[in-house]
JSON list of C-alpha atoms in Angstrom, two decimals:
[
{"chain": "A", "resi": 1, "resn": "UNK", "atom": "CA", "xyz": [109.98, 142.98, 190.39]},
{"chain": "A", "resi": 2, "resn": "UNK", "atom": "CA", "xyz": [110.54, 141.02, 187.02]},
{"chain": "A", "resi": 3, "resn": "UNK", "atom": "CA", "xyz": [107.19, 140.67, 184.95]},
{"chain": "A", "resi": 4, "resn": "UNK", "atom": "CA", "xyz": [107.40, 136.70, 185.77]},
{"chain": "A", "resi": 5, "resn": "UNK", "atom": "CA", "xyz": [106.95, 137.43, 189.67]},
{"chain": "A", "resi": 6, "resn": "UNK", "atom": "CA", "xyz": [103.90, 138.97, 188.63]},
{"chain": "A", "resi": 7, "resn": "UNK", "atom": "CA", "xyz": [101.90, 136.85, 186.56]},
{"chain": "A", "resi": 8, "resn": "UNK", "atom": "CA", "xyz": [101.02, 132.97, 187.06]},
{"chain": "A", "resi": 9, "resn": "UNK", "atom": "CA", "xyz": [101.76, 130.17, 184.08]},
{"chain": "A", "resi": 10, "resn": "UNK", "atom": "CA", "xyz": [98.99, 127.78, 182.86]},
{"chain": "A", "resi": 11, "resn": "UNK", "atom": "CA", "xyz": [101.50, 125.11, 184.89]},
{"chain": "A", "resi": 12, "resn": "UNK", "atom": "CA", "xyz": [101.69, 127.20, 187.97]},
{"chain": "A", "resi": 13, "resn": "UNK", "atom": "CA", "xyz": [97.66, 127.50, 188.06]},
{"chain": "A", "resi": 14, "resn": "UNK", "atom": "CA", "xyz": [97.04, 124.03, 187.18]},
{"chain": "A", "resi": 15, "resn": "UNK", "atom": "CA", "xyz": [99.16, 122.87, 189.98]},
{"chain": "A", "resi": 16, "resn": "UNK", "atom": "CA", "xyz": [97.39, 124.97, 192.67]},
{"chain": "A", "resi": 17, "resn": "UNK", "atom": "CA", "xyz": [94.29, 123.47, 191.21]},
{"chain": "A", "resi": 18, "resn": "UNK", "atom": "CA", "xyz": [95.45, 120.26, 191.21]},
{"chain": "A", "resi": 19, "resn": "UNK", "atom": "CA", "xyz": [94.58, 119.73, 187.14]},
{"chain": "A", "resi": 20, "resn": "UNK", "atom": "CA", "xyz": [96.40, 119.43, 184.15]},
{"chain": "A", "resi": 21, "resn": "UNK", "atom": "CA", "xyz": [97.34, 122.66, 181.68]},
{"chain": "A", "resi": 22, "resn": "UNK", "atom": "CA", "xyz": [94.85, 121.27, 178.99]},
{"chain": "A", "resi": 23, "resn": "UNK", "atom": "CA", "xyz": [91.55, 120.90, 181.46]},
{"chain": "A", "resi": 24, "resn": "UNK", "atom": "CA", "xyz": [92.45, 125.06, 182.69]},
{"chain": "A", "resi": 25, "resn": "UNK", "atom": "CA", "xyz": [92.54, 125.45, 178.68]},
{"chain": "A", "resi": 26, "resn": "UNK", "atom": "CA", "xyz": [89.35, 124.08, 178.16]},
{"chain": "A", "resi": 27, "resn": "UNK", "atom": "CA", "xyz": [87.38, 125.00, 181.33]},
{"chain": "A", "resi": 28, "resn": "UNK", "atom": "CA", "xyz": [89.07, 128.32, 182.49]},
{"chain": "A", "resi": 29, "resn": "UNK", "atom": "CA", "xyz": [85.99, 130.72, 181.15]},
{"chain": "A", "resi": 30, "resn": "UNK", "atom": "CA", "xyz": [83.82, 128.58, 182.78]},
{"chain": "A", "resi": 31, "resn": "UNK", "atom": "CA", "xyz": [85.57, 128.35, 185.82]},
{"chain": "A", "resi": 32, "resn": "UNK", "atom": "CA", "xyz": [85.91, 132.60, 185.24]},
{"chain": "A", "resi": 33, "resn": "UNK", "atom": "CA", "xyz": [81.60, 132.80, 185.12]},
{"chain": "A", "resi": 34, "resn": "UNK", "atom": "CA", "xyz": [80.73, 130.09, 187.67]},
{"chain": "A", "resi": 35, "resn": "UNK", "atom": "CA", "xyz": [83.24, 130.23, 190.22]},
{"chain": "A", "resi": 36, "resn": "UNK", "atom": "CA", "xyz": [85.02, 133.87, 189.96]},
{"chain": "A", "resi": 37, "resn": "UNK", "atom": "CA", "xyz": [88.65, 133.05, 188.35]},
{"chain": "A", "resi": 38, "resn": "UNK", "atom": "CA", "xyz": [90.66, 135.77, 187.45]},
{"chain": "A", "resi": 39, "resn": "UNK", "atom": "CA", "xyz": [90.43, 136.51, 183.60]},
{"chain": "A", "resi": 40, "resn": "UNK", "atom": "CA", "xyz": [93.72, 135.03, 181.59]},
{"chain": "A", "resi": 41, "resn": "UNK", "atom": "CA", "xyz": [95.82, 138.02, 180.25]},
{"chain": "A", "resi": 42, "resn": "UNK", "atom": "CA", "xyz": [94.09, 137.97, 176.68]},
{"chain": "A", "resi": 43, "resn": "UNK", "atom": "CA", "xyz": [98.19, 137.83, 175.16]},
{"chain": "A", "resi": 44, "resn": "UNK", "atom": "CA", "xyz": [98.31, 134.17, 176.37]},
{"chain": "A", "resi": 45, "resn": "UNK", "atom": "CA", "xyz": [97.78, 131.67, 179.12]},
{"chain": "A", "resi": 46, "resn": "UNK", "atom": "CA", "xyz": [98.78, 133.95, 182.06]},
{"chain": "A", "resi": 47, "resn": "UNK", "atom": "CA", "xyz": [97.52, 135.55, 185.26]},
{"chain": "A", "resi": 48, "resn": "UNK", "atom": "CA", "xyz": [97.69, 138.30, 187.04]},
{"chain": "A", "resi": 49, "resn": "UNK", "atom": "CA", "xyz": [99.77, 136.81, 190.06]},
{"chain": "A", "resi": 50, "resn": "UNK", "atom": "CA", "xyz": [98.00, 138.64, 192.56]},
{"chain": "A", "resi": 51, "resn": "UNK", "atom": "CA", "xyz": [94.35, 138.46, 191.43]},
{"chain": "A", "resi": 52, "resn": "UNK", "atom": "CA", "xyz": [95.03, 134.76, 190.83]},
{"chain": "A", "resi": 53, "resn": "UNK", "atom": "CA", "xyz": [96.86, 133.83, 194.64]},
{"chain": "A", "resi": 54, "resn": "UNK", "atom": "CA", "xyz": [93.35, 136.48, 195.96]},
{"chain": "A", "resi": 55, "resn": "UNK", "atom": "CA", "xyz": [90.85, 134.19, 194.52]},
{"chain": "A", "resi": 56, "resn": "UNK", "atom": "CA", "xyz": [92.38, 130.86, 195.57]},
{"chain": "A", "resi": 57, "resn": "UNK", "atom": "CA", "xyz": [92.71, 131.53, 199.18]},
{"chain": "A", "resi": 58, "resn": "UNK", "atom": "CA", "xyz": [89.23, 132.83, 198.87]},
{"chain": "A", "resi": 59, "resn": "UNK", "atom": "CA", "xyz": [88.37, 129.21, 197.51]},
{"chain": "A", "resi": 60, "resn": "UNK", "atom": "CA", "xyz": [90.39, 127.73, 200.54]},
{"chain": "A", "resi": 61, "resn": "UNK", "atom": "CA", "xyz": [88.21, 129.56, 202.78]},
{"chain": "A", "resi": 62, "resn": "UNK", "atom": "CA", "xyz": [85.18, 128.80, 201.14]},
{"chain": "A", "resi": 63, "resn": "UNK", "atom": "CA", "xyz": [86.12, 125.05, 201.49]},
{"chain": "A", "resi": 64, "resn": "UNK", "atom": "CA", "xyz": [87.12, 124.95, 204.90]},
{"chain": "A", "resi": 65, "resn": "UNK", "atom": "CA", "xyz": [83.64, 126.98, 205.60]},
{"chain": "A", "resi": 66, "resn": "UNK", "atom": "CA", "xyz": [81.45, 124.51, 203.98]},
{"chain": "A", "resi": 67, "resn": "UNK", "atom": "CA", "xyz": [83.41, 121.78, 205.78]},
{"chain": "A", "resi": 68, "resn": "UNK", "atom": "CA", "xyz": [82.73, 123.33, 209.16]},
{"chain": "A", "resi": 69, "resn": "UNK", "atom": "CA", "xyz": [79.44, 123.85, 208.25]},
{"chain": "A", "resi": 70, "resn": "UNK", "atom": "CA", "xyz": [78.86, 120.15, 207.04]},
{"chain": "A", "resi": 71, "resn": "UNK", "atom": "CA", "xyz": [80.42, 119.59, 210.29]},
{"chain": "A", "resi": 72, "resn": "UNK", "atom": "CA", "xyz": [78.43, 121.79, 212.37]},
{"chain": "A", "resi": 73, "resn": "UNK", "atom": "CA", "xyz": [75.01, 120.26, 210.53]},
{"chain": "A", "resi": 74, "resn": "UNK", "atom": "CA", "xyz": [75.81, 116.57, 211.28]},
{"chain": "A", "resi": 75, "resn": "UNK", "atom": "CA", "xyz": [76.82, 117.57, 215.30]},
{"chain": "A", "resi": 76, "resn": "UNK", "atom": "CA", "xyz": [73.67, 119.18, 215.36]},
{"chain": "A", "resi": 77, "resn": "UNK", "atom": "CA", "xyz": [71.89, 116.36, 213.77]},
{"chain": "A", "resi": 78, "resn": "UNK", "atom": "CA", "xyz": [73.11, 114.00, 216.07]},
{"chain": "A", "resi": 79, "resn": "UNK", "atom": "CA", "xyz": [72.47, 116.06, 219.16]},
{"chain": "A", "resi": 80, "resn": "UNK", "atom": "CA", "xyz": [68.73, 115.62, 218.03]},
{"chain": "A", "resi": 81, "resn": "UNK", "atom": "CA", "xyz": [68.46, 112.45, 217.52]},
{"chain": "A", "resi": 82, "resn": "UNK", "atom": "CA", "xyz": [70.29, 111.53, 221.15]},
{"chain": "A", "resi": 83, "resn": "UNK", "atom": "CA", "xyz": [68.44, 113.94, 222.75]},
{"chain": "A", "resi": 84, "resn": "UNK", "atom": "CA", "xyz": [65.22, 112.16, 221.75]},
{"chain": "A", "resi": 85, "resn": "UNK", "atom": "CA", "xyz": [66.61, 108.81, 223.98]},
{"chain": "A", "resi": 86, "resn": "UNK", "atom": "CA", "xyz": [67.95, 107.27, 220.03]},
{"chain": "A", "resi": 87, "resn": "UNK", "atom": "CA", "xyz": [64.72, 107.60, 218.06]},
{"chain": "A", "resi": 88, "resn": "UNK", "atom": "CA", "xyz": [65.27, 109.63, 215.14]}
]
């Protein structure tokens, strides 16, 4: 396994993230303290591969939880206020 299979490029990341290189250059620590991102390799704008591709389908599950929950809230919601013959 060659040493670029195992780590991800600032253009890789910001891809997945759907950003540019230069926002992951400026927010990446905070991203790294609020939200969990794998630490850059301190020799440049690289990450581990593995770490990287573990924390975003972590963040995919996270969103697709929150939707199903906002989901879940507004059936529930609903099923309240029709169960109360409309008044809310």
């Amino acid at each position: 396994m060659s040493l670029s299979e195992r780590t991800v490029d600032i253009d890789e990341v910001a891809a997945a993230l759907r950003r540019t290189p230069d926002y992951i250059r400026r927010n990446w620590l905070k991203m790294h303290q609020r939200h969990g991102m794998p630490r850059k390799n301190p020799t440049g704008w690289i990450w581990p591969r593995g770490a990287m591709e573990a924390w975003l389908e972590g963040a995919e599950a996270a969103e697709v939880t929150s939707l199903s929950n906002l989901v879940a809230n507004q059936n529930k919601k609903l099923a309240q206020r029709y169960s109360n013959g409309g008044r809310a």
